[in-house]
Amino acid sequence: MNKRSYMFSIVSIIVGFMPILGCSSSDDGGHSQDIKPIPVVQKYRNPIIATSLPDPSIVKSPDGVFYLFATEDIRNLPIYRSTDLLKWQYVGTAFTDESRPKWNPGGGIWAPDINYVDGKYMLYYSKSTWGGEWTCGLGVASATKPQGPYTDHGALFISEDIGIQNCIDPFYIEDGGKKYLFWGSFHGIYGVELSADGLTLKPGAKPVQIAGNQMEATYIHHRDGYYYLFGSNGSCCEGNNSTYQVIYGRSENLFGPYVTKDGKRMLDGAFDVLLHGSNNVAGPGHNAEFVTDDAGQDWMIYHGYMKTDPDAGRQVLMDRVEWGNGWPLISGSQSSVESSLPTFDSK
């Protein structure tokens, strides 16, 4: 080591110790003070599951474990589990080749909606083929455990039977002690009351339209006296050319009218944008149910194409939803690359 390098090293060591020496004395006699460590802000990076799992849906079991279901890019409907929304483990499929729904035999199982209802797990799903907008429909299956096995109860209805085109993308909600199902894809969003057991439509119940032809992938979130209707519009499935985005409006009633910030009706095709594509993610959309962490923060899980590897399919991403003046927002209206962790008590 030459003399210059040696002197630089000595100065660096002295400077490095200066903050510590400064904190160890005080003006009241030089008594030492406790040095408080600087808190470390932990981060996660998107995607949270680097596997093609389109149209995710999430349920939280009574023991605090999250289960995620998705469209069957993995045949028979994949199921993943997590305790923190970040580390996910594949646990199997909801169905087998023997138990999968038999109706619409050529159709795929799309856009599941998983719910914990009356002590059991109710799985609403779509069954369709590409372009089969009149032969598709919605079905329901149930299980006593989130990982199944699931028993199929058949189709609730087929598009051609109820005269509503493209009946896919179901969403279940309870309100006022009653059970409801909403659905639709670019031919109107509709809702109807279900029977007490959730396995059929309530006798005499008629579908009611709540939004126009601008969206699919319905999700309704109830918060502080308002119902927030979320959906996705644009092209879902074209890799980096996908234009999918998450849109929304709100209402004081479950069946609307849902309106935008400037008062325009979603029934007439209006919407506000919550999340759109970015330099990193194409086609973000079809969000799962919001999850509220132990700090009261809301998190939205959804799918999107990572632009660096669009051939990997629609991977699973997550971002925090904030609220301002009664309206939801995501920072920058685009997917984060890195963000602070959600807060969950250790289990």
Short mmCIF file of C-alpha atoms in Angstrom, two decimals:
data_model
loop_
_atom_site.label_atom_id
_atom_site.label_comp_id
_atom_site.label_asym_id
_atom_site.label_seq_id
_atom_site.Cartn_x
_atom_site.Cartn_y
_atom_site.Cartn_z
CA MET A 1 0.00 0.00 0.00
CA ASN A 2 1.49 3.38 -0.91
CA LYS A 3 1.52 6.33 1.48
CA ARG A 4 -1.43 8.08 -0.20
CA SER A 5 -3.64 4.99 -0.02
CA TYR A 6 -2.61 4.41 3.61
CA MET A 7 -3.57 7.97 4.65
CA PHE A 8 -6.91 7.67 2.79
CA SER A 9 -7.73 4.47 4.67
CA ILE A 10 -6.96 6.06 8.07
CA VAL A 11 -9.17 9.09 7.28
CA SER A 12 -12.00 6.80 6.12
CA ILE A 13 -11.90 4.86 9.37
CA ILE A 14 -11.96 8.04 11.47
CA VAL A 15 -14.85 9.52 9.47
CA GLY A 16 -16.73 6.24 9.74
CA PHE A 17 -16.52 6.39 13.52
CA MET A 18 -17.47 10.07 13.87
CA PRO A 19 -21.30 9.58 13.97
CA ILE A 20 -20.88 6.95 16.67
CA LEU A 21 -18.56 9.13 18.73
CA GLY A 22 -20.90 12.09 18.36
CA CYS A 23 -23.86 10.06 19.63
CA SER A 24 -21.99 8.77 22.68
CA SER A 25 -21.69 12.11 24.44
CA SER A 26 -24.07 14.88 25.40
CA ASP A 27 -24.04 18.43 26.68
CA ASP A 28 -25.09 17.33 30.17
CA GLY A 29 -21.85 15.74 31.23
CA GLY A 30 -21.06 13.30 28.49
CA HIS A 31 -23.43 10.54 29.61
CA SER A 32 -23.87 7.93 26.88
CA GLN A 33 -27.18 7.70 25.02
CA ASP A 34 -28.83 4.69 23.43
CA ILE A 35 -28.30 4.53 19.69
CA LYS A 36 -31.60 3.69 18.00
CA PRO A 37 -31.25 1.64 14.83
CA ILE A 38 -32.69 3.06 11.66
CA PRO A 39 -35.78 1.00 10.75
CA VAL A 40 -35.44 -1.08 7.61
CA VAL A 41 -38.31 -0.74 5.14
CA GLN A 42 -38.78 -4.13 3.56
CA LYS A 43 -39.79 -4.34 -0.06
CA TYR A 44 -41.27 -6.80 -2.52
CA ARG A 45 -41.01 -6.83 -6.30
CA ASN A 46 -43.59 -7.60 -8.97
CA PRO A 47 -44.59 -10.15 -10.12
CA ILE A 48 -45.44 -11.93 -6.87
CA ILE A 49 -46.02 -15.20 -8.77
CA ALA A 50 -43.93 -15.59 -11.92
CA THR A 51 -46.31 -18.15 -13.43
CA SER A 52 -49.18 -17.66 -15.88
CA LEU A 53 -52.24 -17.50 -13.60
CA PRO A 54 -54.84 -15.33 -15.35
CA ASP A 55 -57.92 -13.89 -13.67
CA PRO A 56 -56.92 -14.52 -10.02
CA SER A 57 -59.41 -14.84 -7.17
CA ILE A 58 -58.52 -14.99 -3.47
CA VAL A 59 -60.17 -16.30 -0.32
CA LYS A 60 -58.89 -16.10 3.25
CA SER A 61 -59.56 -19.21 5.32
CA PRO A 62 -60.49 -18.98 9.02
CA ASP A 63 -56.90 -19.85 9.99
CA GLY A 64 -55.60 -16.78 8.16
CA VAL A 65 -54.18 -18.52 5.09
CA PHE A 66 -54.85 -17.09 1.64
CA TYR A 67 -55.78 -19.32 -1.30
CA LEU A 68 -55.53 -18.11 -4.88
CA PHE A 69 -57.43 -19.68 -7.79
CA ALA A 70 -56.97 -18.79 -11.48
CA THR A 71 -58.09 -19.59 -15.02
CA GLU A 72 -56.83 -23.01 -16.02
CA ASP A 73 -53.62 -22.31 -17.87
CA ILE A 74 -52.80 -25.15 -15.46
CA ARG A 75 -55.47 -27.72 -16.32
CA ASN A 76 -58.34 -28.31 -13.85
CA LEU A 77 -57.97 -24.92 -12.11
CA PRO A 78 -54.78 -24.24 -10.13
CA ILE A 79 -54.72 -23.42 -6.41
CA TYR A 80 -51.90 -21.61 -4.57
CA ARG A 81 -51.57 -20.76 -0.86
CA SER A 82 -49.79 -18.02 1.11
CA THR A 83 -49.72 -16.46 4.57
CA ASP A 84 -48.38 -13.06 3.48
CA LEU A 85 -49.51 -12.53 -0.17
CA LEU A 86 -45.85 -12.73 -1.25
CA LYS A 87 -44.59 -16.29 -0.88
CA TRP A 88 -46.94 -18.63 -2.74
CA GLN A 89 -46.97 -22.42 -2.86
CA TYR A 90 -48.75 -24.52 -5.47
CA VAL A 91 -51.06 -27.00 -3.71
CA GLY A 92 -52.90 -28.68 -6.60
CA THR A 93 -56.05 -28.21 -8.67
CA ALA A 94 -59.70 -27.78 -7.79
CA PHE A 95 -60.73 -30.61 -10.13
CA THR A 96 -59.29 -33.72 -11.73
CA ASP A 97 -60.01 -35.00 -15.22
CA GLU A 98 -62.69 -37.18 -13.63
CA SER A 99 -64.31 -34.52 -11.42
CA ARG A 100 -64.10 -31.47 -13.72
CA PRO A 101 -67.47 -30.04 -14.80
CA LYS A 102 -69.02 -32.09 -17.60
CA TRP A 103 -71.33 -29.47 -19.09
CA ASN A 104 -70.02 -27.60 -22.15
CA PRO A 105 -67.48 -30.43 -22.54
CA GLY A 106 -65.19 -28.59 -24.95
CA GLY A 107 -64.96 -25.49 -22.79
CA GLY A 108 -62.17 -24.31 -20.52
CA ILE A 109 -62.70 -23.34 -16.90
CA TRP A 110 -62.15 -19.59 -16.72
CA ALA A 111 -62.18 -16.75 -14.21
CA PRO A 112 -63.04 -18.57 -10.97
CA ASP A 113 -64.47 -16.70 -8.00
CA ILE A 114 -63.74 -18.43 -4.67
CA ASN A 115 -65.68 -17.61 -1.50
CA TYR A 116 -66.08 -18.88 2.06
CA VAL A 117 -69.84 -19.14 2.56
CA ASP A 118 -71.73 -20.67 5.48
CA GLY A 119 -68.78 -22.79 6.57
CA LYS A 120 -67.81 -24.13 3.15
CA TYR A 121 -65.99 -22.99 0.03
CA MET A 122 -68.12 -21.96 -2.92
CA LEU A 123 -66.39 -21.80 -6.28
CA TYR A 124 -68.22 -19.96 -9.05
CA TYR A 125 -66.64 -20.34 -12.48
CA SER A 126 -67.08 -19.76 -16.22
CA LYS A 127 -66.94 -22.50 -18.82
CA SER A 128 -66.35 -21.36 -22.37
CA THR A 129 -64.43 -21.69 -25.61
CA TRP A 130 -62.92 -18.78 -27.52
CA GLY A 131 -65.75 -17.29 -29.53
CA GLY A 132 -68.41 -19.39 -27.78
CA GLU A 133 -70.36 -16.38 -26.60
CA TRP A 134 -73.77 -18.10 -26.65
CA THR A 135 -72.74 -21.58 -25.49
CA CYS A 136 -70.75 -20.39 -22.47
CA GLY A 137 -72.19 -20.07 -18.99
CA LEU A 138 -71.59 -20.01 -15.26
CA GLY A 139 -71.36 -22.94 -12.86
CA VAL A 140 -70.75 -23.57 -9.16
CA ALA A 141 -68.84 -26.16 -7.15
CA SER A 142 -68.29 -26.57 -3.40
CA ALA A 143 -65.83 -28.09 -0.95
CA THR A 144 -65.29 -28.35 2.80
CA LYS A 145 -61.60 -27.37 2.49
CA PRO A 146 -60.10 -24.58 0.35
CA GLN A 147 -57.80 -27.01 -1.44
CA GLY A 148 -60.73 -29.30 -2.25
CA PRO A 149 -61.71 -31.74 -3.53
CA TYR A 150 -64.53 -29.76 -5.17
CA THR A 151 -67.88 -31.23 -6.08
CA ASP A 152 -69.44 -29.66 -9.15
CA HIS A 153 -73.13 -28.72 -8.97
CA GLY A 154 -73.45 -28.00 -12.67
CA ALA A 155 -74.36 -24.93 -14.66
CA LEU A 156 -76.32 -22.09 -13.11
CA PHE A 157 -77.28 -20.94 -16.61
CA ILE A 158 -76.08 -20.83 -20.23
CA SER A 159 -75.94 -17.61 -22.25
CA GLU A 160 -78.41 -18.77 -24.90
CA ASP A 161 -80.87 -19.90 -22.22
CA ILE A 162 -81.15 -16.48 -20.56
CA GLY A 163 -80.62 -14.34 -23.67
CA ILE A 164 -77.46 -12.59 -22.42
CA GLN A 165 -74.37 -12.89 -24.60
CA ASN A 166 -70.98 -13.97 -23.17
CA CYS A 167 -71.97 -14.96 -19.62
CA ILE A 168 -68.52 -15.36 -18.07
CA ASP A 169 -66.48 -13.82 -15.21
CA PRO A 170 -68.71 -14.42 -12.16
CA PHE A 171 -68.48 -12.44 -8.91
CA TYR A 172 -70.32 -13.43 -5.72
CA ILE A 173 -71.32 -10.97 -3.01
CA GLU A 174 -73.55 -10.97 0.05
CA ASP A 175 -75.55 -7.87 0.95
CA GLY A 176 -78.35 -7.35 3.44
CA GLY A 177 -78.43 -11.06 4.28
CA LYS A 178 -78.95 -12.05 0.64
CA LYS A 179 -76.64 -13.72 -1.89
CA TYR A 180 -76.00 -12.25 -5.34
CA LEU A 181 -74.00 -13.11 -8.44
CA PHE A 182 -72.70 -10.58 -10.97
CA TRP A 183 -71.10 -11.36 -14.33
CA GLY A 184 -70.61 -10.23 -17.93
CA SER A 185 -68.06 -9.58 -20.66
CA PHE A 186 -68.38 -6.66 -23.10
CA HIS A 187 -72.12 -7.25 -23.56
CA GLY A 188 -73.30 -5.65 -20.34
CA ILE A 189 -72.66 -6.39 -16.67
CA TYR A 190 -75.57 -8.07 -14.89
CA GLY A 191 -76.52 -9.18 -11.41
CA VAL A 192 -79.14 -11.51 -9.97
CA GLU A 193 -80.16 -12.83 -6.57
CA LEU A 194 -79.25 -16.43 -5.72
CA SER A 195 -81.08 -19.03 -3.66
CA ALA A 196 -80.32 -19.29 0.07
CA ASP A 197 -77.78 -22.07 -0.53
CA GLY A 198 -76.11 -20.20 -3.41
CA LEU A 199 -76.45 -23.16 -5.79
CA THR A 200 -79.22 -21.84 -8.04
CA LEU A 201 -80.90 -18.60 -9.01
CA LYS A 202 -83.64 -17.48 -6.65
CA PRO A 203 -86.97 -18.57 -8.16
CA GLY A 204 -88.45 -15.70 -10.14
CA ALA A 205 -85.30 -13.55 -9.94
CA LYS A 206 -84.46 -11.65 -13.12
CA PRO A 207 -81.01 -10.35 -14.15
CA VAL A 208 -80.53 -6.60 -13.79
CA GLN A 209 -77.99 -4.70 -15.91
CA ILE A 210 -75.65 -2.37 -13.98
CA ALA A 211 -72.98 -1.41 -16.59
CA GLY A 212 -72.66 -1.14 -20.35
CA ASN A 213 -70.51 -2.91 -22.91
CA GLN A 214 -67.23 -1.30 -21.85
CA MET A 215 -65.98 -3.96 -19.44
CA GLU A 216 -65.70 -7.48 -18.03
CA ALA A 217 -64.21 -9.07 -14.88
CA THR A 218 -66.62 -7.59 -12.35
CA TYR A 219 -65.64 -6.97 -8.74
CA ILE A 220 -67.71 -4.96 -6.25
CA HIS A 221 -66.13 -3.56 -3.08
CA HIS A 222 -68.24 -2.09 -0.25
CA ARG A 223 -66.59 0.69 1.74
CA ASP A 224 -67.85 3.60 3.87
CA GLY A 225 -71.37 3.55 2.49
CA TYR A 226 -70.45 3.15 -1.17
CA TYR A 227 -70.32 0.21 -3.54
CA TYR A 228 -67.35 0.40 -5.91
CA LEU A 229 -67.73 -1.43 -9.22
CA PHE A 230 -64.40 -2.47 -10.73
CA GLY A 231 -63.88 -4.10 -14.10
CA SER A 232 -61.39 -4.39 -16.92
CA ASN A 233 -61.55 -3.19 -20.51
CA GLY A 234 -59.33 -3.30 -23.57
CA SER A 235 -57.65 -6.41 -25.02
CA CYS A 236 -56.66 -8.97 -22.39
CA CYS A 237 -54.55 -11.53 -24.13
CA GLU A 238 -52.17 -10.17 -26.78
CA GLY A 239 -48.87 -10.15 -24.93
CA ASN A 240 -47.12 -6.79 -25.04
CA ASN A 241 -49.86 -5.47 -27.33
CA SER A 242 -52.53 -5.98 -24.67
CA THR A 243 -54.42 -2.83 -23.70
CA TYR A 244 -56.24 -4.25 -20.66
CA GLN A 245 -56.75 -1.83 -17.76
CA VAL A 246 -58.75 -1.65 -14.52
CA ILE A 247 -61.70 0.77 -14.49
CA TYR A 248 -64.27 1.72 -11.87
CA GLY A 249 -67.21 3.79 -10.66
CA ARG A 250 -69.28 3.92 -7.47
CA SER A 251 -72.85 3.88 -6.20
CA GLU A 252 -74.79 4.14 -2.96
CA ASN A 253 -76.69 0.99 -3.93
CA LEU A 254 -75.55 -2.49 -4.96
CA PHE A 255 -77.49 -2.38 -8.23
CA GLY A 256 -76.50 1.19 -9.05
CA PRO A 257 -76.54 3.57 -10.66
CA TYR A 258 -72.73 3.46 -10.72
CA VAL A 259 -71.11 6.74 -11.74
CA THR A 260 -67.68 8.21 -12.40
CA LYS A 261 -66.08 11.11 -10.53
CA ASP A 262 -67.82 13.55 -12.86
CA GLY A 263 -71.20 11.85 -12.46
CA LYS A 264 -71.40 9.93 -15.75
CA ARG A 265 -73.14 6.54 -15.63
CA MET A 266 -71.28 3.29 -16.14
CA LEU A 267 -74.55 1.96 -17.55
CA ASP A 268 -73.96 4.36 -20.44
CA GLY A 269 -70.36 3.21 -20.94
CA ALA A 270 -68.50 5.73 -18.76
CA PHE A 271 -65.62 4.83 -16.44
CA ASP A 272 -62.58 6.12 -14.57
CA VAL A 273 -59.20 4.36 -14.83
CA LEU A 274 -57.52 2.89 -11.74
CA LEU A 275 -54.63 1.01 -13.36
CA HIS A 276 -53.20 0.99 -16.89
CA GLY A 277 -50.17 -0.43 -18.66
CA SER A 278 -46.63 0.82 -18.09
CA ASN A 279 -43.09 0.47 -19.43
CA ASN A 280 -42.81 -2.76 -17.43
CA VAL A 281 -46.27 -4.33 -17.56
CA ALA A 282 -48.72 -4.76 -20.43
CA GLY A 283 -52.42 -5.42 -19.99
CA PRO A 284 -52.84 -5.26 -16.20
CA GLY A 285 -56.32 -6.29 -15.15
CA HIS A 286 -58.94 -8.78 -13.95
CA ASN A 287 -58.26 -8.05 -10.30
CA ALA A 288 -59.05 -10.36 -7.41
CA GLU A 289 -60.95 -9.34 -4.30
CA PHE A 290 -59.18 -6.60 -2.33
CA VAL A 291 -57.27 -7.88 0.70
CA THR A 292 -56.98 -5.67 3.79
CA ASP A 293 -53.81 -6.24 5.82
CA ASP A 294 -53.37 -5.93 9.59
CA ALA A 295 -52.44 -2.25 9.20
CA GLY A 296 -55.73 -1.50 7.42
CA GLN A 297 -54.12 -1.16 3.98
CA ASP A 298 -55.95 -2.51 0.92
CA TRP A 299 -54.10 -4.60 -1.67
CA MET A 300 -55.16 -5.52 -5.18
CA ILE A 301 -53.88 -8.66 -6.88
CA TYR A 302 -54.28 -8.89 -10.65
CA HIS A 303 -52.62 -10.33 -13.75
CA GLY A 304 -50.39 -8.75 -16.38
CA TYR A 305 -47.69 -9.47 -18.95
CA MET A 306 -44.11 -8.64 -17.94
CA LYS A 307 -42.79 -6.83 -21.00
CA THR A 308 -39.38 -8.45 -20.63
CA ASP A 309 -40.96 -11.90 -21.05
CA PRO A 310 -44.48 -11.73 -22.52
CA ASP A 311 -44.31 -15.38 -23.59
CA ALA A 312 -44.44 -16.33 -19.88
CA GLY A 313 -48.13 -15.39 -19.94
CA ARG A 314 -50.26 -13.39 -17.55
CA GLN A 315 -48.36 -13.39 -14.27
CA VAL A 316 -49.63 -12.33 -10.85
CA LEU A 317 -48.91 -8.81 -9.57
CA MET A 318 -49.97 -6.80 -6.55
CA ASP A 319 -50.28 -3.13 -5.64
CA ARG A 320 -51.62 -1.09 -2.77
CA VAL A 321 -54.95 0.68 -3.23
CA GLU A 322 -55.21 4.00 -1.42
CA TRP A 323 -58.32 6.08 -0.87
CA GLY A 324 -58.75 9.83 -1.30
CA ASN A 325 -62.00 11.78 -0.97
CA GLY A 326 -63.99 8.55 -1.28
CA TRP A 327 -62.26 7.31 -4.44
CA PRO A 328 -59.63 4.59 -4.98
CA LEU A 329 -56.21 5.23 -6.45
CA ILE A 330 -52.99 3.36 -7.20
CA SER A 331 -49.75 5.34 -7.25
CA GLY A 332 -49.08 6.51 -10.79
CA SER A 333 -52.06 4.46 -12.03
CA GLN A 334 -49.57 1.78 -13.05
CA SER A 335 -47.94 -1.36 -11.70
CA SER A 336 -45.12 -0.86 -9.25
CA VAL A 337 -41.70 -2.41 -9.81
CA GLU A 338 -40.95 -2.44 -6.08
CA SER A 339 -43.12 -1.53 -3.10
CA SER A 340 -43.34 -1.74 0.69
CA LEU A 341 -44.60 -4.99 2.12
CA PRO A 342 -48.15 -5.56 3.34
CA THR A 343 -48.40 -6.00 7.10
CA PHE A 344 -49.50 -9.32 8.58
CA ASP A 345 -48.99 -10.66 12.07
CA SER A 346 -46.76 -13.70 12.07
CA LYS A 347 -48.71 -16.92 12.03
#
